[in-house]
Coordinates of C-alpha atoms in Angstrom, one line a residue:
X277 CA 0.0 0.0 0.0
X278 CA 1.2 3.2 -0.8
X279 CA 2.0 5.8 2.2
X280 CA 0.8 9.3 2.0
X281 CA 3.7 11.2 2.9
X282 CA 2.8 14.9 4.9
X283 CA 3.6 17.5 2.6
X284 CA 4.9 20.8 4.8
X285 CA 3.0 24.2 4.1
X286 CA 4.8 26.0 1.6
X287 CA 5.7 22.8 -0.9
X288 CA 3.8 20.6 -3.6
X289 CA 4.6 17.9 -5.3
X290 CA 5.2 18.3 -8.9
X291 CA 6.8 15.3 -11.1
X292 CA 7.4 13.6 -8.4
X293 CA 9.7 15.9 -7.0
X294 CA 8.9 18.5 -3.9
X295 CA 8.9 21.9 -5.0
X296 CA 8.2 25.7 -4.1
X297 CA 4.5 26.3 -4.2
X298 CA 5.3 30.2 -4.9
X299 CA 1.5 31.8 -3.3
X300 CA 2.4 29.5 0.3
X301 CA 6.0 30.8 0.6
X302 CA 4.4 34.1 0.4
X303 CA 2.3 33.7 3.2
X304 CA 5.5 31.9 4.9
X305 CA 7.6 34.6 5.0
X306 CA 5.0 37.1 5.9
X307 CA 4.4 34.5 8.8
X308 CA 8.2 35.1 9.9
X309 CA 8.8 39.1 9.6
X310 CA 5.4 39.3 11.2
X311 CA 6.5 37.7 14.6
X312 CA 9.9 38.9 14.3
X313 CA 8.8 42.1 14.4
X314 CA 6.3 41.9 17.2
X315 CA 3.1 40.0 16.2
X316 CA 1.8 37.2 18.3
X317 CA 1.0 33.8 17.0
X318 CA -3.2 34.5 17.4
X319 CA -2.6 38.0 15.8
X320 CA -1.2 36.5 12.9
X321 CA -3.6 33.6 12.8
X322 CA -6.2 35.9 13.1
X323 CA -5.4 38.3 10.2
X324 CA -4.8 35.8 7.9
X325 CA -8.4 34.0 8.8
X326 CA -9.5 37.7 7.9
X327 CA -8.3 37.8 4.6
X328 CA -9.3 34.3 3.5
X329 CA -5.6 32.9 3.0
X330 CA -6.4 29.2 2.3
X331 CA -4.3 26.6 4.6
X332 CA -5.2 23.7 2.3
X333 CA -8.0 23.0 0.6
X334 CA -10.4 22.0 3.2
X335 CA -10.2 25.3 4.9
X336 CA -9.2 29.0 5.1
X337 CA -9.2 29.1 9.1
X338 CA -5.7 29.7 10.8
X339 CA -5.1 29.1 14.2
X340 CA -1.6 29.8 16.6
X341 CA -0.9 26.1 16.4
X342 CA -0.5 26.2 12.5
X343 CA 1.4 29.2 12.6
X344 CA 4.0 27.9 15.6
X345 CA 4.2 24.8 13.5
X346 CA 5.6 27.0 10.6
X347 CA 7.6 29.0 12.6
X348 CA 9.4 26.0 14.3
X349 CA 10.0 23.9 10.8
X350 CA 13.7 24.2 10.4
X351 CA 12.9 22.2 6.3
X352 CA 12.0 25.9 4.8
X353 CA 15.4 26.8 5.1
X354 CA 16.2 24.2 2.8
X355 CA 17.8 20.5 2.9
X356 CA 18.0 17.2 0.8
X357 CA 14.6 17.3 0.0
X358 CA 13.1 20.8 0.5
X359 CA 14.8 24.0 -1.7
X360 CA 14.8 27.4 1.1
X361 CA 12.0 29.2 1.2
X362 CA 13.7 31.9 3.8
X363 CA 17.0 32.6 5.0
X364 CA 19.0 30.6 7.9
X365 CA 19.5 33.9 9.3
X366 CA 15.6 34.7 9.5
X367 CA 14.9 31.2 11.1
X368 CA 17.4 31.5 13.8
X369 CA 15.9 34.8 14.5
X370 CA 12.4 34.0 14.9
X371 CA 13.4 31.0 17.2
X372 CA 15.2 33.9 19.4
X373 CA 12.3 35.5 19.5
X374 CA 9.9 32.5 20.5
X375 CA 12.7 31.9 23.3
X376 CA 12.4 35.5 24.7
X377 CA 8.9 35.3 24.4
X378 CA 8.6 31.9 26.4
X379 CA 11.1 33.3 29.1
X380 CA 9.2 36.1 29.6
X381 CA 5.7 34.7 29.8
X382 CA 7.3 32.5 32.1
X383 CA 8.0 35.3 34.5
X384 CA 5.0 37.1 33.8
X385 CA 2.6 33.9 34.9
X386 CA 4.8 33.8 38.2
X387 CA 3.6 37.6 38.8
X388 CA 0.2 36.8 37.8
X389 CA 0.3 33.0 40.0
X390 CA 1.6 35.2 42.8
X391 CA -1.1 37.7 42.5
X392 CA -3.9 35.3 42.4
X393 CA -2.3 33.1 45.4
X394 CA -4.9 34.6 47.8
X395 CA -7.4 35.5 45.6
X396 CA -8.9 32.1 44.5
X397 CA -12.0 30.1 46.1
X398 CA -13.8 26.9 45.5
X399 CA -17.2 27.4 43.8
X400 CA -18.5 24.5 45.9
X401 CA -18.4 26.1 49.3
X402 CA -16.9 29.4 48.8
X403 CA -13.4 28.3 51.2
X404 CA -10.0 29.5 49.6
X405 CA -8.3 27.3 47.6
X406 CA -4.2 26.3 47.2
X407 CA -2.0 25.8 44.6
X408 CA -0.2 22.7 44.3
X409 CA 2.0 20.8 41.8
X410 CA 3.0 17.5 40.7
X411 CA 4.8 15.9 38.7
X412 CA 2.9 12.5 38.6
X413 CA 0.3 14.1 36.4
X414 CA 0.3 15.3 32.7
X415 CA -1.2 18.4 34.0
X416 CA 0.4 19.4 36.9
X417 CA -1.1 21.9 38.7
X418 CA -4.0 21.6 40.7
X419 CA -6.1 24.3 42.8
X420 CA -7.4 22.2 46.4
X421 CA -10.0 23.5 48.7
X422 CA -8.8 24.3 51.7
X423 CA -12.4 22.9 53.7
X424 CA -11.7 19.2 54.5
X425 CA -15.0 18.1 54.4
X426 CA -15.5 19.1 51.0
X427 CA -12.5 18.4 49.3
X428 CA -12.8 20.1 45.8
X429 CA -9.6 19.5 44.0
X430 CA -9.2 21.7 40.0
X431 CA -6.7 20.6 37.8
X432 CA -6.1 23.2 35.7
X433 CA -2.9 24.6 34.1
X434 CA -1.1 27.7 35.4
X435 CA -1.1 29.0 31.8
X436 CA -5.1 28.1 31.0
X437 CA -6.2 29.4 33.6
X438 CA -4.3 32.8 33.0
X439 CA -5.5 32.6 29.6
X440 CA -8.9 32.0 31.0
X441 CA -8.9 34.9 33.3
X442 CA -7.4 37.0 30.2
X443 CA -10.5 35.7 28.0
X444 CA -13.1 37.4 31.0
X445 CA -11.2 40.4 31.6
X446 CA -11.0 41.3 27.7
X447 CA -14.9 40.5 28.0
X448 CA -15.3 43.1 30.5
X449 CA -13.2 45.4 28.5
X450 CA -14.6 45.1 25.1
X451 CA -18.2 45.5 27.1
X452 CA -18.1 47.5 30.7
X453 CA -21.5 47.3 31.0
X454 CA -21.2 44.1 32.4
X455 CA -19.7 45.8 35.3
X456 CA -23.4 46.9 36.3
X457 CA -25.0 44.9 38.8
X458 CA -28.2 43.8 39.1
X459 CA -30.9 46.1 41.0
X460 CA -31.6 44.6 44.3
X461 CA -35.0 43.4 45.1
X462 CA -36.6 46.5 47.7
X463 CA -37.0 44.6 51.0
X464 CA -38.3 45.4 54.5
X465 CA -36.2 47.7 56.6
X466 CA -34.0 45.6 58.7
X467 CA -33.9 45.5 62.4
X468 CA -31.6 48.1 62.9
X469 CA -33.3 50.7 60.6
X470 CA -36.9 49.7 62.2
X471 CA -34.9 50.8 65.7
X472 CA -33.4 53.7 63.9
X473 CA -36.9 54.2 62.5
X474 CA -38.9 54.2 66.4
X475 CA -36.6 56.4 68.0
X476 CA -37.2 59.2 65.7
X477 CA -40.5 58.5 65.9
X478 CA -40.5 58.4 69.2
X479 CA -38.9 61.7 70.1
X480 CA -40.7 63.1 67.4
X481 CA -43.6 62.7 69.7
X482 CA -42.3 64.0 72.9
X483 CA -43.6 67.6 74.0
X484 CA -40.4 69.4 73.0
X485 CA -38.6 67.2 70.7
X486 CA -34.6 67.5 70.3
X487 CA -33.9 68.9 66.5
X488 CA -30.3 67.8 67.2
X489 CA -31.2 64.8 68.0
X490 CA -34.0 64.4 65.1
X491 CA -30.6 65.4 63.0
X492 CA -28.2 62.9 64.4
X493 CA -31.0 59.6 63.8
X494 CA -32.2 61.0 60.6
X495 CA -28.5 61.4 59.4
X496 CA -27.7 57.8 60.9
X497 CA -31.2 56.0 58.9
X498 CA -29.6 58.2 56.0
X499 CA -26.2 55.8 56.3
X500 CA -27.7 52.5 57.4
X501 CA -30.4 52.8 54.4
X502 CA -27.4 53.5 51.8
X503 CA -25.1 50.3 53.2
X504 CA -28.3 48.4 53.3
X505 CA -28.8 49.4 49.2
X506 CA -26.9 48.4 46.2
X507 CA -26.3 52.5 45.5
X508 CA -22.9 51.9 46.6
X509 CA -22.2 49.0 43.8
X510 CA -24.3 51.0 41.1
X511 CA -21.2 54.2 41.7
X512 CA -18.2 51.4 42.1
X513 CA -20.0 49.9 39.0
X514 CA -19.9 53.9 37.3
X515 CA -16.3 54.4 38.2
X516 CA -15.3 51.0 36.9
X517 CA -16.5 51.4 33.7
X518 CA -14.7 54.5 33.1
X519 CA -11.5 53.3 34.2
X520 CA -12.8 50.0 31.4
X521 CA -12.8 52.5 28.9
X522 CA -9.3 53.4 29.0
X523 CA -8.1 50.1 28.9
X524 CA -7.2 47.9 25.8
X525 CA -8.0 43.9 25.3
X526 CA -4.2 42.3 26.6
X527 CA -3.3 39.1 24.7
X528 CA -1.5 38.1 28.2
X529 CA -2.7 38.4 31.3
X530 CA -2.3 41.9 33.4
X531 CA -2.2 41.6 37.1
X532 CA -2.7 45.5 37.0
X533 CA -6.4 45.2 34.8
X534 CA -7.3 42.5 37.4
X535 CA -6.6 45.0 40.3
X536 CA -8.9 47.1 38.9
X537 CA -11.4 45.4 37.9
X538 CA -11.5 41.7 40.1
X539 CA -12.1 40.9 43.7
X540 CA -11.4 37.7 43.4
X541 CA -11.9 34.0 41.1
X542 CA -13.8 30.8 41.9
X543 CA -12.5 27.3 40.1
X544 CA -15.4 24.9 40.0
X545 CA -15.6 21.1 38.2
X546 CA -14.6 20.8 35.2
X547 CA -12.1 23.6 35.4
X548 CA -14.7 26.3 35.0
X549 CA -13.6 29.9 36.1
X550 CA -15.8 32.2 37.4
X551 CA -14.5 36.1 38.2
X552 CA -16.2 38.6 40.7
X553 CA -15.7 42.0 40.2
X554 CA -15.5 44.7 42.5
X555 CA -19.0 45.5 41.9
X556 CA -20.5 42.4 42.9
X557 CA -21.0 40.9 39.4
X558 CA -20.0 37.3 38.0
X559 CA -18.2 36.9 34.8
X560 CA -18.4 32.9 33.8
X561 CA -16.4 31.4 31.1
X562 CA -18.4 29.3 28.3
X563 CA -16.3 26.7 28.8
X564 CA -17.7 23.6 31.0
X565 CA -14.7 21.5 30.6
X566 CA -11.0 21.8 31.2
X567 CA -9.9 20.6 27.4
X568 CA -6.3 21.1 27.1
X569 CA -4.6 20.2 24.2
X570 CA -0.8 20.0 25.5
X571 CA 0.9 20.9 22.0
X572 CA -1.3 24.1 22.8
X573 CA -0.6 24.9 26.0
X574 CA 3.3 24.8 24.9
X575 CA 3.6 27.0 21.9
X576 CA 1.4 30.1 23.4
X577 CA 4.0 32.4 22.5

């Protein structure tokens, strides 16, 4: 039987023989001086989805995998088999780039693991939850709830679930009025107003009332009726979604947008994120399950 051999992006088979297909090594080497000169793998995935650039004949869709593939393949410049499509020089430099780029997402996932240390609870029961690794597992970190008697334990990766915190906060960005929280239900005064309430009434009733003291317990049911609102989250809510407007959508995660923006994350089964904001609102993710493809999770650069 005869094998199908894989024919690399860039070449066709013509006579028998592997040569140039001159529209691919096009693409190819606008693949390499984009990301040497600053564009990320899903930017340039992205733009050439946009325009329609075919990837093979089944389909015009580009993702970062394809294109990290094409930057690592060391056959375009040239061997037995396959003629150059770019220079030696180029290739070396784009694999410099890739290694600065791992190194310093590297460092940047420790600021943002270090950031989120604390800030992480089980969706289960609400307790904190820890950070642990190990190497027994293919992925190997895991998030644990710190309650014994429930025992939640995530396994989730540090980079997925930076990217998934990313994928909220550039949700929030590209629409702040997700920041608004829902109106609160109007309830009965609570105990402390109804006390409040009586002793104004009550000295209200007196002969000679006290105005300073009609003052002081009106200005006191003034407070306890505003903390017992949600006119406190609707101006937080107002003032976050200005400081949203100045920011950008970050391919990486930014432990300075989450300050602004996040109180804190739940993990719950399946590795499903959740992030509250600081206005009381909850930002899921679509996804239900943890589906990590490990090529993936290694060429996010």
């Amino acid at each position: 039987m005869k094998k199908i051999r894989y024919i690399p992006y860039g070449y066709t088979m013509r006579n028998g023989r592997t040569v140039i297909a001159q529209d691919e090594a096009a693409v190819i080497r606008e693949i390499f001086s984009a990301y040497i000169n600053g564009a990320s793998l899903q930017s340039i995935a992205e733009l050439l989805t946009e325009r329609k650039i075919p990837y093979s004949e089944r389909t015009d869709v580009w993702d970062k995998a394809r294109i990290a593939r094409i930057i690592g393949n060391a056959k375009y410049i040239g061997d037995g088999e396959y003629d150059p499509i770019i220079e030696e020089e180029q290739y070396e430099e784009a694999a410099a780039v890739k290694t600065a780029r791992q190194r310093n997402t590297f460092e940047k996932n420790l600021e943002g693991l270090d950031l989120l240390r604390d800030l992480v609870r089980c969706a289960e029961c609400g307790a904190p939850m820890r950070r642990r690794v190990s190497s027994k597992h293919r992925i190997r970190e895991s998030w644990d709830c710190t309650d014994p008697d429930c025992g939640q334990r995530i396994r989730i990766s540090d980079t997925h679930l930076l990217e998934k915190v990313t994928i909220l906060m550039n949700r929030i960005i590209a629409n702040s009025y997700l920041l608004i929280p829902r109106p609160k239900k109007r309830k009965e005064l609570s105990a402390e107003a109804q006390r409040i309430n009586r002793e104004i009434d009550a000295e209200l009733e007196r002969d000679d009332p006290s105005d300073a003291l009609i003052i002081v317990k009106t200005i006191e049911m003034a407070e306890r009726l505003y903390a017992e609102s949600d006119t406190h989250l609707q101006i937080a809510a107002s003032i976050a979604r200005k400081r949203v407007s100045l920011m950008t959508p970050q391919e990486e995660f930014s432990p300075a947008y989450f300050c602004d923006i996040a109180a804190y994350l739940t993990l719950g089964s399946g590795g499903k994120v959740i992030l509250h904001t600081k206005t009381d609102v909850e930002i899921g993710d679509e996804e239900n399950e943890c589906n990590q493809d490990t090529q993936e999770n290694n060429i996010g650069y």
